[in-house]
CSV table of C-alpha atoms in Angstrom, one decimal:
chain,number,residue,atom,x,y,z
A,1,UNK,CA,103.1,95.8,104.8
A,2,UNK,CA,100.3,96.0,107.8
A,3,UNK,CA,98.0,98.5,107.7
A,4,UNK,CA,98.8,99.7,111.6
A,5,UNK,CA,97.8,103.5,112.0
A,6,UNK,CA,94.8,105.3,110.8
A,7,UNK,CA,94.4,109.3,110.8
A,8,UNK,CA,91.0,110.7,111.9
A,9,UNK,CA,90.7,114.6,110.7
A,10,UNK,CA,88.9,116.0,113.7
A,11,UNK,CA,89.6,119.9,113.4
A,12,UNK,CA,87.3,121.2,111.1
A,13,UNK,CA,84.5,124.2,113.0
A,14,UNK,CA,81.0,122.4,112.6
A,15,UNK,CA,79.4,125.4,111.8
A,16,UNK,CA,76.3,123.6,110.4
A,17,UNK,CA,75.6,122.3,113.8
A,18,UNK,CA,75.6,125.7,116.1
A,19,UNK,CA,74.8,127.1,118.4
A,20,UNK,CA,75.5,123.3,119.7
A,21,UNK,CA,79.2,123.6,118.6
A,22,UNK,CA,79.9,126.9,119.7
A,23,UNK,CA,81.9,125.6,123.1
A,24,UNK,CA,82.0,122.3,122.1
A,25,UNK,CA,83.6,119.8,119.0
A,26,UNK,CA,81.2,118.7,116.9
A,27,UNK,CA,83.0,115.4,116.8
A,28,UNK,CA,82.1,115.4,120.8
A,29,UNK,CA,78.0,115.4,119.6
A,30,UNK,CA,76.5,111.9,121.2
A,31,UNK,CA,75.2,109.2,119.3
A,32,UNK,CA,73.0,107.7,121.7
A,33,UNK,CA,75.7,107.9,124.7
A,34,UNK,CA,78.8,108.0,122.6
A,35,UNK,CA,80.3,110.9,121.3
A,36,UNK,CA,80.9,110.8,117.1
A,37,UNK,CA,84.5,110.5,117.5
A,38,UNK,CA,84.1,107.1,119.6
A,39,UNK,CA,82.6,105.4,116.9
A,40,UNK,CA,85.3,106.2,114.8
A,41,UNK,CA,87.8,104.8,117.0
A,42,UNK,CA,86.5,102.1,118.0
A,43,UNK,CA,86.0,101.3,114.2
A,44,UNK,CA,89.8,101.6,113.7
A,45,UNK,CA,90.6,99.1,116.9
A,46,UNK,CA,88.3,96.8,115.5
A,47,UNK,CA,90.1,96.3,112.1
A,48,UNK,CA,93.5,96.4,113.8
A,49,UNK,CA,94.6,99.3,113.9
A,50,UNK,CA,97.2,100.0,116.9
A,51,UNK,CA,97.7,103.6,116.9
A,52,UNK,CA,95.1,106.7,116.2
A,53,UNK,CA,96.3,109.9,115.5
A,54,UNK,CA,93.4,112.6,115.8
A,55,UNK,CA,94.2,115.8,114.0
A,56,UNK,CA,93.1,118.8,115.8
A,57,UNK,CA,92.6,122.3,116.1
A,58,UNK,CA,92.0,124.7,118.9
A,59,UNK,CA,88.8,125.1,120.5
A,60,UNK,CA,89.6,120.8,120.4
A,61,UNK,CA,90.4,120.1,123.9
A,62,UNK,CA,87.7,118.1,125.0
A,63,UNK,CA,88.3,115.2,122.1
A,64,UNK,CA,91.9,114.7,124.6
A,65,UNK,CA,90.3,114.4,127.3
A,66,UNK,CA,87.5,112.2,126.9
A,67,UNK,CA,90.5,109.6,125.6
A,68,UNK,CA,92.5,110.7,128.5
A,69,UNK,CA,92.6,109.1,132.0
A,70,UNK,CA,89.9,110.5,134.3
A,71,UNK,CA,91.4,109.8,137.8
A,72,UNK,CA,88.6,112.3,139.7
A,73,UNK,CA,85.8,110.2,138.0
A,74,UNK,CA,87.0,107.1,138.4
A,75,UNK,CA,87.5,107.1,141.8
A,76,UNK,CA,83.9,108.7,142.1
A,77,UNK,CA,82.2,105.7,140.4
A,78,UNK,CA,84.7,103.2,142.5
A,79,UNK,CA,83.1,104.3,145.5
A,80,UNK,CA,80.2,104.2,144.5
A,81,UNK,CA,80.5,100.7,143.3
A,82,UNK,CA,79.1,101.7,139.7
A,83,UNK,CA,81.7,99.4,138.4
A,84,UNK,CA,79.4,99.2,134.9
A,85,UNK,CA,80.0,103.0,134.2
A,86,UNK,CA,84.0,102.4,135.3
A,87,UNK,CA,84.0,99.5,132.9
A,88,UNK,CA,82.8,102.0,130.4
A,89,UNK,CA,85.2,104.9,131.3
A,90,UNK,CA,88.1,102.9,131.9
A,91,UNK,CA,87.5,101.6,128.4
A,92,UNK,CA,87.5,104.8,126.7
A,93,UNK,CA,91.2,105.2,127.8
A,94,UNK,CA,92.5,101.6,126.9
A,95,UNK,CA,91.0,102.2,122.8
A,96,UNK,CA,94.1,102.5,121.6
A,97,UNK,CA,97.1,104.5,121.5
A,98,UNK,CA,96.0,107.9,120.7
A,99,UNK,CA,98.5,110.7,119.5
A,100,UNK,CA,97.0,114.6,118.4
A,101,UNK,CA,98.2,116.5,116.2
A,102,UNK,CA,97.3,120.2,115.5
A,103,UNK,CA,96.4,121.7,112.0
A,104,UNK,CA,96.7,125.6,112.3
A,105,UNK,CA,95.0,126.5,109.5
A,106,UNK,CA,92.0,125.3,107.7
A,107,UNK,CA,93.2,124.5,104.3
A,108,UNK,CA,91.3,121.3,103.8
A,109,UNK,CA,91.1,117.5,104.5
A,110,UNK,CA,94.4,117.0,102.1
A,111,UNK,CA,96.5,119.6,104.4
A,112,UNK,CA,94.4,117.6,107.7
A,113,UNK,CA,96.2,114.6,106.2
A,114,UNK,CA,99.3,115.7,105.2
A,115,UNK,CA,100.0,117.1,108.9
A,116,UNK,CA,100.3,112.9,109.9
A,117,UNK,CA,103.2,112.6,107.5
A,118,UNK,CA,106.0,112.6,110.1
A,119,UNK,CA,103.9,110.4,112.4
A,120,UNK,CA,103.0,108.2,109.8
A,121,UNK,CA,106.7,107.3,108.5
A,122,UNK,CA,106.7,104.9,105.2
A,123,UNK,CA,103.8,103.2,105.8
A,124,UNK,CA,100.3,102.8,104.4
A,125,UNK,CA,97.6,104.1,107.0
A,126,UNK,CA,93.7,104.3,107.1
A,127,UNK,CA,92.0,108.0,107.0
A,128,UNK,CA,88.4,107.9,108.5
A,129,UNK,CA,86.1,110.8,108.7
A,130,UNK,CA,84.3,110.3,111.9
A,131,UNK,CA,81.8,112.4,110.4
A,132,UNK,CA,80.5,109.5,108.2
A,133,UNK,CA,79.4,107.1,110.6
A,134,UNK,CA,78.9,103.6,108.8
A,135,UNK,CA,76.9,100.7,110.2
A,136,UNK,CA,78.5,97.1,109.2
A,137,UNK,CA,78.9,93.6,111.1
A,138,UNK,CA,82.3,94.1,109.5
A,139,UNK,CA,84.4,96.9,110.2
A,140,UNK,CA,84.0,99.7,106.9
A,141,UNK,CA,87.4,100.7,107.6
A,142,UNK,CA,88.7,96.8,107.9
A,143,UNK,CA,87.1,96.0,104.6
A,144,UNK,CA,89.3,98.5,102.6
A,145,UNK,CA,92.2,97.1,104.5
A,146,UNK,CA,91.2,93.5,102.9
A,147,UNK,CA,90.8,95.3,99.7
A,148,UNK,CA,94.3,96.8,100.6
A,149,UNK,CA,96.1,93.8,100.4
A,150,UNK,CA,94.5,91.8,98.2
A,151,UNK,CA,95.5,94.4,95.4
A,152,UNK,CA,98.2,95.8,96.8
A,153,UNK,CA,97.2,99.7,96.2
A,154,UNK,CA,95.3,102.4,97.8
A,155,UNK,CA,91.7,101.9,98.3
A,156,UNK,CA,88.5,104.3,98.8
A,157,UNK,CA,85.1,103.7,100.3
A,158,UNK,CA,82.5,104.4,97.5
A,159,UNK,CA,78.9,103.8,97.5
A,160,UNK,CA,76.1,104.3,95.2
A,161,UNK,CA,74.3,107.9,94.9
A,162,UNK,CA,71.2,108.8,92.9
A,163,UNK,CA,72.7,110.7,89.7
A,164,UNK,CA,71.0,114.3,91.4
A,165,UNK,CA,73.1,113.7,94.2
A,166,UNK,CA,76.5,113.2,92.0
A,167,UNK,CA,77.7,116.7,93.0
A,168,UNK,CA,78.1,116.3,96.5
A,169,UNK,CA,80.8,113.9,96.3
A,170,UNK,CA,84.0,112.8,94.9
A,171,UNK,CA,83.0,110.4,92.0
A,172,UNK,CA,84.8,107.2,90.1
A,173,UNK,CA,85.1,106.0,86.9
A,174,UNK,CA,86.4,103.0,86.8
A,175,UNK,CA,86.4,98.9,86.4
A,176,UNK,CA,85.3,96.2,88.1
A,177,UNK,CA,88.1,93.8,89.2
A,178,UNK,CA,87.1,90.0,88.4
A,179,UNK,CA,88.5,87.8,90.9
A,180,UNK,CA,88.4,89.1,94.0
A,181,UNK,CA,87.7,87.4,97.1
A,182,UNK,CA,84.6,89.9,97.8
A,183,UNK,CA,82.4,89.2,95.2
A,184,UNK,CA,83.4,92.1,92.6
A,185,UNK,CA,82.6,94.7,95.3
A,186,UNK,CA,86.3,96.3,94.0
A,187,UNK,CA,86.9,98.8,91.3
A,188,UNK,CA,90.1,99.4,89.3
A,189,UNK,CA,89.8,103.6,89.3
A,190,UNK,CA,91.2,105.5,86.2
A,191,UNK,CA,88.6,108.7,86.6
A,192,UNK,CA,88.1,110.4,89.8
A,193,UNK,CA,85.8,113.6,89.7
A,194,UNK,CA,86.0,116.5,92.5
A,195,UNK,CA,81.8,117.0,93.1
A,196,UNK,CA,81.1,116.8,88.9
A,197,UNK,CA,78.2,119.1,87.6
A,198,UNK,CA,74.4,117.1,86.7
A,199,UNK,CA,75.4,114.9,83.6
A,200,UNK,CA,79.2,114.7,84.1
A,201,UNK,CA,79.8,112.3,86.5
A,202,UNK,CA,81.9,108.9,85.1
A,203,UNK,CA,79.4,106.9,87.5
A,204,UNK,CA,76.9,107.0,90.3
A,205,UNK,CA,80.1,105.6,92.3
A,206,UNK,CA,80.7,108.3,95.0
A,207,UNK,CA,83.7,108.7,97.5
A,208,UNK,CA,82.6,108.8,101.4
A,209,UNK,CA,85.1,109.3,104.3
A,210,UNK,CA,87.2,105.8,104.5
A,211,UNK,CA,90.6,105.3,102.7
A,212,UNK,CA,93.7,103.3,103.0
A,213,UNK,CA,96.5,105.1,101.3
A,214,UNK,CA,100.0,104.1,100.4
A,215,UNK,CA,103.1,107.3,102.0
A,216,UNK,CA,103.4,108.3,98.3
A,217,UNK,CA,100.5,110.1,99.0
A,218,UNK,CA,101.8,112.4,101.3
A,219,UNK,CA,104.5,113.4,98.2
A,220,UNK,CA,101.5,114.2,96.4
A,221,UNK,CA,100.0,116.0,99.0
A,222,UNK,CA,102.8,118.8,99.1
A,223,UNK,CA,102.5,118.5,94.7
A,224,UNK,CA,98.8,119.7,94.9
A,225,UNK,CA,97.7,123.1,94.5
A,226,UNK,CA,95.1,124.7,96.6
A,227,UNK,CA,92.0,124.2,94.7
A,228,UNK,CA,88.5,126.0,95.7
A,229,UNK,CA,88.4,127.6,98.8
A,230,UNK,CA,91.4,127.7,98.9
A,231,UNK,CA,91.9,124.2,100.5
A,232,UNK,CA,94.2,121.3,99.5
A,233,UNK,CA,91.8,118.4,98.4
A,234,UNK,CA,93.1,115.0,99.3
A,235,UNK,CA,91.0,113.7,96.1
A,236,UNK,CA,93.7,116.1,93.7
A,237,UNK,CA,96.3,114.0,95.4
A,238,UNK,CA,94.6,110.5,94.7
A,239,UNK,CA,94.0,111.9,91.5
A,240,UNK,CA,97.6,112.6,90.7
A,241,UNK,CA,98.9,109.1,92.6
A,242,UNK,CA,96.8,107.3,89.7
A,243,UNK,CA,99.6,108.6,87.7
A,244,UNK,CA,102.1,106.2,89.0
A,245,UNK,CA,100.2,103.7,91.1
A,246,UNK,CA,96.9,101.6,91.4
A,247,UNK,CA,94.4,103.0,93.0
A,248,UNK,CA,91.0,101.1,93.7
A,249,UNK,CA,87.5,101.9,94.6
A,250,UNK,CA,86.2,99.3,97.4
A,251,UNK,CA,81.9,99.1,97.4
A,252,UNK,CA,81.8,98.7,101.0
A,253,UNK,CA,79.2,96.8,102.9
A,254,UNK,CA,76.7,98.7,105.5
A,255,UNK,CA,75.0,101.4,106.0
A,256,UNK,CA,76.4,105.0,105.8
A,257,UNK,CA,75.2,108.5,107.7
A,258,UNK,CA,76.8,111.5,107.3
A,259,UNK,CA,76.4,112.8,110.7
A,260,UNK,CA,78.0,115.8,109.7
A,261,UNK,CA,74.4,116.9,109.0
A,262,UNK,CA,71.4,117.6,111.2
A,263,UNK,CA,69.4,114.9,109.0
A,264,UNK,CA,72.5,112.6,109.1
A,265,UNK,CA,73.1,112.8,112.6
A,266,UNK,CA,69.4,112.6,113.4
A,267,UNK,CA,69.1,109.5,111.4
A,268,UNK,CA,72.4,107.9,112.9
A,269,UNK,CA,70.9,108.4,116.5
A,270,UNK,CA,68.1,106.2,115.7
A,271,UNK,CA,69.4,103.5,113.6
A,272,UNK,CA,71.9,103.5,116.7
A,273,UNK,CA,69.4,103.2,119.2
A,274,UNK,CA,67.4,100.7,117.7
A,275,UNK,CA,70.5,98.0,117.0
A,276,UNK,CA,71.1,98.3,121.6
A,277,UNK,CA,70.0,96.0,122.9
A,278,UNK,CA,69.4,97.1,126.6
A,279,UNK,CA,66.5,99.7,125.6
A,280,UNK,CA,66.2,99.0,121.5
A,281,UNK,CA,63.0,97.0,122.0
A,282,UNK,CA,61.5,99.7,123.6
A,283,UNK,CA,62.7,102.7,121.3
A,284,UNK,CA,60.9,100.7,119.0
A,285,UNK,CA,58.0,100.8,120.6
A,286,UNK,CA,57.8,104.2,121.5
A,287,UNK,CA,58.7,105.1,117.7
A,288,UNK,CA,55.5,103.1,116.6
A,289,UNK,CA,53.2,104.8,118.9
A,290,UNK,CA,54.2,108.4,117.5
A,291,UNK,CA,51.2,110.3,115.4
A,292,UNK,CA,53.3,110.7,112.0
């Protein structure tokens, strides 16, 4: 079955990034001149996917209404004959069909994911955390989705960490699967570790935001307990699907940033800036010519 929704968790506080995020999401930060979030959607279109379903929280208005119509500023740029900028705005709106959902509490990505159930239907779907912001010629999200069906189970992005750094993530153990069409980049999983302790991890293979998951999830979802913090962790679930299905971990090609950080985000912007071609060359320049 075709991979045709994808569920983008989008109510979380972004604490790390106040005062900035006090009146406004942090997925609403720009990258260059497009907020987080964008990325993420546009990274979903790109593979395929036809409709987006954002889940929310309050204090989240302004992630509906930069994909809403903008009538007032439309007309404004019309008459101005800035037809560029309409291009841009009217683009926004025609992404993709968009549907929000809200999550009342904060109990954690699994619960974030678990609120798309009734919108997702029996279907597998795409979760991307438009936090990690990943830098490919292919889609990150599309690749998982080739993964998807050429093994016919749920896949996760995973990437390699220095060991120190184990403990940050969710970590595999698992196989490499010989065969494939994407030259051994896929893993068979039969361990996956919630942020392991120095020394424990079953690899230096760690978990980053992008998965394409089969509905039984969402049975395992309402199975799992709240762990630490109190939150549902959508890595238990996936955990306890590797009980009755195949799940696989997909080495994805690009570059990752966790813009979720101050570093991340920092980093993001540039690498960004530098691959636009309208004022790259120059960025460049100016980067060059810094004292550092």
């Amino acid at each position: 079955m075709r991979v045709r929704k994808a569920v983008l968790p989008a109510a979380g506080w972004g604490t790390r990034f106040l005062p900035a995020t006090k009146a406004q999401p942090k997925e609403m930060l720009p990258l260059v001149d497009k907020p987080v979030i964008q990325y993420a959607v546009e990274e979903a279109v790109a593979a395929g996917i036809e409709q987006v379903i954002i889940v929310t929280s309050s204090q989240k208005r302004a992630i509906e209404d930069h994909f809403d119509l903008n009538f007032e500023l439309e007309h404004l740029l019309e008459e101005k004959g800035d037809i560029e900028r309409l291009r841009q705005v009217r683009h926004i709106t025609d992404l993709a069909q968009v549907a929000y959902i809200r999550q009342k509490e904060q109990l954690g990505l699994g619960h974030a994911v678990l609120m798309a159930k009734d919108l997702i239907g029996h279907e597998p779907f795409a979760v991307i955390l438009p936090d990690d912001v990943v830098v490919s010629d292919r889609p990150c999200i599309g690749q998982l989705i080739h993964a998807y069906h050429e093994h016919h189970g749920s896949v996760v992005a995973v990437m390699e960490v220095p060991e120190e750094e184990t403990r940050r993530y969710g970590v595999i153990g698992g196989e490499r699967v010989g065969g494939d069409s994407d030259g051994e980049r896929t893993y068979q999983v039969n361990q996956l570790v919630e942020k392991p302790s120095a020394g424990t991890a079953p690899s230096n293979l760690a978990v980053i935001g992008r998965y394409v998951l089969t509905p039984k999830i969402f049975d395992k979802l309402e199975q799992t307990q709240r762990g630490t913090g109190g939150e549902i962790q959508l890595t238990d679930a996936i955990h306890a699907l590797m009980d009755e299905q195949s799940v696989f971990g997909y080495a994805f090609e690009g570059r990752r940033f966790d813009a979720g950080t101050t570093m991340g985000w920092l980093q993001a912007s540039v690498e960004l800036a530098l691959t636009r071609p309208e004022f790259g060359g120059e960025f460049r320049s100016f980067l060059r010519s810094l004292d550092i």
